[in-house]
Amino acid sequence: RRGKKRRTGWQVCALRKTPWAESARGGVEGKMADIVTQLQDQVNHINELFFNCAGVLQRDAHPAVTTASGELSDALPEGEGGMDAKQIQEMAASVVAASRSIDALAHSLPEVDMNESAQLARIAALQVENDEVERELQEELLRADAALARVTAAFEATTDRILLSPIPPDNGKPSAPTA
């Protein structure tokens, strides 16, 4: 640990890297889905940075410096602890880097090769496919509910038969002759 600088929470968050793995599915749709997932990860990452930076600034910042006339000064307050210009610049740099990676990912999205009417037709076809899958899932759910009702009824009948059947006095053992 000697000689190593202890990292604060926002610095650890800023150093986290999002994997830039290639799509396992391949093709344009697979590539776009992979990039969209990476975009979501980067948006979450920049959100973490904003949250952590704002929290650190609120926690560690000194009160603002005012001039003799009562106006706010741009000078950083002096004193023990608090934030210094280097830490603020590091936080800003991490936010800018995350923003740039979002821009790079957005620019790497594949171009859409369809005109507006073709896109609308594709959306309509996907909606029809979605409706068909939803209908199949509803039918499967009804079959599963019916099977569950049959199993539940059989279980209840079996437990009723076992619990309500007369039990022999000696648990079915032959009774010994009494003299």
Short mmCIF file of C-alpha atoms in Angstrom, two decimals:
data_model
loop_
_atom_site.label_atom_id
_atom_site.label_comp_id
_atom_site.label_asym_id
_atom_site.label_seq_id
_atom_site.Cartn_x
_atom_site.Cartn_y
_atom_site.Cartn_z
CA ARG A 1 0.00 0.00 0.00
CA ARG A 2 2.91 2.37 0.43
CA GLY A 3 3.17 4.85 -2.35
CA LYS A 4 -0.26 4.00 -3.77
CA LYS A 5 -2.87 6.69 -3.79
CA ARG A 6 -6.19 5.65 -2.29
CA ARG A 7 -8.98 6.06 -4.83
CA THR A 8 -12.22 7.73 -3.91
CA GLY A 9 -15.61 6.29 -4.86
CA TRP A 10 -16.07 8.49 -7.89
CA GLN A 11 -12.61 7.60 -9.20
CA VAL A 12 -13.29 3.87 -8.96
CA CYS A 13 -16.58 4.41 -10.78
CA ALA A 14 -14.85 6.48 -13.46
CA LEU A 15 -12.24 3.77 -14.07
CA ARG A 16 -14.84 1.05 -14.70
CA LYS A 17 -14.68 -0.08 -18.30
CA THR A 18 -17.65 -1.33 -20.28
CA PRO A 19 -16.86 -4.39 -22.40
CA TRP A 20 -16.76 -3.74 -26.12
CA ALA A 21 -17.37 -7.36 -27.07
CA GLU A 22 -18.40 -8.35 -30.54
CA SER A 23 -21.92 -9.61 -31.01
CA ALA A 24 -22.35 -13.33 -30.62
CA ARG A 25 -25.31 -13.31 -33.01
CA GLY A 26 -23.54 -11.56 -35.84
CA GLY A 27 -25.24 -9.70 -38.63
CA VAL A 28 -26.52 -6.14 -38.60
CA GLU A 29 -29.34 -6.81 -36.12
CA GLY A 30 -27.01 -8.59 -33.71
CA LYS A 31 -24.42 -5.84 -34.03
CA MET A 32 -27.02 -3.14 -33.46
CA ALA A 33 -28.41 -4.97 -30.41
CA ASP A 34 -24.89 -5.25 -29.00
CA ILE A 35 -24.21 -1.55 -29.58
CA VAL A 36 -27.54 -0.60 -28.03
CA THR A 37 -26.65 -2.66 -24.96
CA GLN A 38 -23.28 -0.90 -24.77
CA LEU A 39 -25.06 2.45 -25.11
CA GLN A 40 -27.33 1.53 -22.23
CA ASP A 41 -24.30 0.56 -20.15
CA GLN A 42 -22.54 3.83 -20.96
CA VAL A 43 -25.64 5.90 -20.16
CA ASN A 44 -25.86 4.08 -16.83
CA HIS A 45 -22.14 4.75 -16.30
CA ILE A 46 -22.43 8.48 -17.01
CA ASN A 47 -25.46 8.56 -14.71
CA GLU A 48 -23.32 7.02 -11.94
CA LEU A 49 -20.63 9.60 -12.60
CA PHE A 50 -23.07 12.52 -12.39
CA PHE A 51 -24.57 11.11 -9.21
CA ASN A 52 -21.19 10.47 -7.58
CA CYS A 53 -19.65 13.77 -8.69
CA ALA A 54 -22.62 15.78 -7.44
CA GLY A 55 -22.58 13.87 -4.16
CA VAL A 56 -18.85 14.36 -3.65
CA LEU A 57 -19.11 18.07 -4.47
CA GLN A 58 -22.02 18.52 -2.07
CA ARG A 59 -20.24 16.58 0.65
CA ASP A 60 -16.74 18.03 0.34
CA ALA A 61 -17.10 21.52 -1.09
CA HIS A 62 -16.43 24.53 1.10
CA PRO A 63 -18.92 27.38 1.15
CA ALA A 64 -18.60 29.74 -1.79
CA VAL A 65 -16.25 32.71 -1.50
CA THR A 66 -17.77 36.15 -1.81
CA THR A 67 -16.10 39.41 -2.61
CA ALA A 68 -16.18 42.47 -0.34
CA SER A 69 -19.22 43.72 -2.28
CA GLY A 70 -21.09 40.45 -1.59
CA GLU A 71 -20.80 38.95 -5.09
CA LEU A 72 -19.71 35.35 -5.64
CA SER A 73 -16.08 34.85 -6.57
CA ASP A 74 -14.71 32.22 -8.95
CA ALA A 75 -11.82 31.54 -6.58
CA LEU A 76 -11.78 28.19 -4.82
CA PRO A 77 -12.06 28.58 -1.05
CA GLU A 78 -8.93 27.92 0.96
CA GLY A 79 -8.93 25.66 3.96
CA GLU A 80 -8.42 22.17 5.28
CA GLY A 81 -10.01 19.32 3.32
CA GLY A 82 -12.60 20.02 0.70
CA MET A 83 -12.22 19.80 -3.05
CA ASP A 84 -9.30 21.20 -4.97
CA ALA A 85 -9.18 22.21 -8.62
CA LYS A 86 -7.35 19.01 -9.64
CA GLN A 87 -10.08 16.77 -8.21
CA ILE A 88 -12.79 18.81 -9.91
CA GLN A 89 -10.91 18.60 -13.22
CA GLU A 90 -10.55 14.81 -12.82
CA MET A 91 -14.28 14.46 -12.26
CA ALA A 92 -15.05 16.65 -15.27
CA ALA A 93 -12.61 14.66 -17.42
CA SER A 94 -14.28 11.37 -16.47
CA VAL A 95 -17.71 12.76 -17.40
CA VAL A 96 -16.36 14.06 -20.74
CA ALA A 97 -14.72 10.69 -21.49
CA ALA A 98 -17.99 8.86 -20.80
CA SER A 99 -19.84 11.35 -23.00
CA ARG A 100 -17.37 10.79 -25.82
CA SER A 101 -17.77 7.03 -25.62
CA ILE A 102 -21.54 7.48 -25.87
CA ASP A 103 -21.02 9.63 -28.98
CA ALA A 104 -18.66 7.04 -30.48
CA LEU A 105 -21.14 4.24 -29.86
CA ALA A 106 -24.00 6.25 -31.34
CA HIS A 107 -21.94 6.93 -34.47
CA SER A 108 -21.05 3.23 -34.78
CA LEU A 109 -24.69 2.16 -35.06
CA PRO A 110 -25.32 0.66 -38.48
CA GLU A 111 -27.16 2.75 -41.02
CA VAL A 112 -30.77 1.90 -41.63
CA ASP A 113 -31.13 0.75 -45.24
CA MET A 114 -34.89 1.25 -45.41
CA ASN A 115 -36.97 4.24 -46.30
CA GLU A 116 -39.78 5.37 -44.01
CA SER A 117 -42.51 3.27 -45.66
CA ALA A 118 -40.32 0.14 -45.51
CA GLN A 119 -39.61 0.82 -41.84
CA LEU A 120 -43.33 1.20 -41.13
CA ALA A 121 -44.04 -2.04 -43.00
CA ARG A 122 -41.34 -3.80 -40.96
CA ILE A 123 -42.83 -2.43 -37.73
CA ALA A 124 -46.29 -3.66 -38.79
CA ALA A 125 -44.88 -7.12 -39.59
CA LEU A 126 -43.11 -7.25 -36.23
CA GLN A 127 -46.34 -6.22 -34.49
CA VAL A 128 -48.23 -9.05 -36.24
CA GLU A 129 -45.49 -11.48 -35.19
CA ASN A 130 -45.64 -10.14 -31.63
CA ASP A 131 -49.43 -10.56 -31.55
CA GLU A 132 -49.09 -14.18 -32.78
CA VAL A 133 -46.49 -14.99 -30.13
CA GLU A 134 -48.68 -13.35 -27.48
CA ARG A 135 -51.66 -15.49 -28.59
CA GLU A 136 -49.50 -18.65 -28.42
CA LEU A 137 -48.29 -17.69 -24.94
CA GLN A 138 -51.88 -17.08 -23.77
CA GLU A 139 -52.93 -20.52 -25.10
CA GLU A 140 -49.96 -22.14 -23.36
CA LEU A 141 -50.84 -20.32 -20.14
CA LEU A 142 -54.43 -21.64 -20.35
CA ARG A 143 -53.11 -25.20 -20.90
CA ALA A 144 -50.72 -24.79 -17.95
CA ASP A 145 -53.54 -23.47 -15.73
CA ALA A 146 -55.73 -26.45 -16.69
CA ALA A 147 -52.89 -28.89 -15.96
CA LEU A 148 -52.26 -27.19 -12.62
CA ALA A 149 -55.96 -27.48 -11.74
CA ARG A 150 -55.92 -31.23 -12.59
CA VAL A 151 -52.77 -31.82 -10.54
CA THR A 152 -54.14 -29.81 -7.62
CA ALA A 153 -57.44 -31.77 -7.72
CA ALA A 154 -55.59 -35.10 -7.84
CA PHE A 155 -53.36 -34.03 -4.95
CA GLU A 156 -56.34 -32.94 -2.86
CA ALA A 157 -58.22 -36.18 -3.63
CA THR A 158 -55.20 -38.25 -2.64
CA THR A 159 -54.56 -36.34 0.58
CA ASP A 160 -58.28 -36.46 1.47
CA ARG A 161 -58.35 -40.23 0.87
CA ILE A 162 -55.26 -40.73 3.04
CA LEU A 163 -56.22 -38.32 5.81
CA LEU A 164 -59.90 -39.31 5.99
CA SER A 165 -59.44 -43.10 5.75
CA PRO A 166 -60.00 -44.98 9.01
CA ILE A 167 -56.76 -45.93 10.70
CA PRO A 168 -56.65 -49.37 12.33
CA PRO A 169 -56.28 -49.12 16.14
CA ASP A 170 -52.78 -50.65 16.18
CA ASN A 171 -51.58 -49.11 12.94
CA GLY A 172 -52.38 -52.31 11.07
CA LYS A 173 -50.44 -54.69 13.37
CA PRO A 174 -52.22 -57.88 14.34
CA SER A 175 -53.40 -57.66 17.87
CA ALA A 176 -51.94 -60.06 20.42
CA PRO A 177 -54.40 -62.48 22.09
CA THR A 178 -55.29 -61.39 25.55
CA ALA A 179 -55.51 -64.00 28.26
#
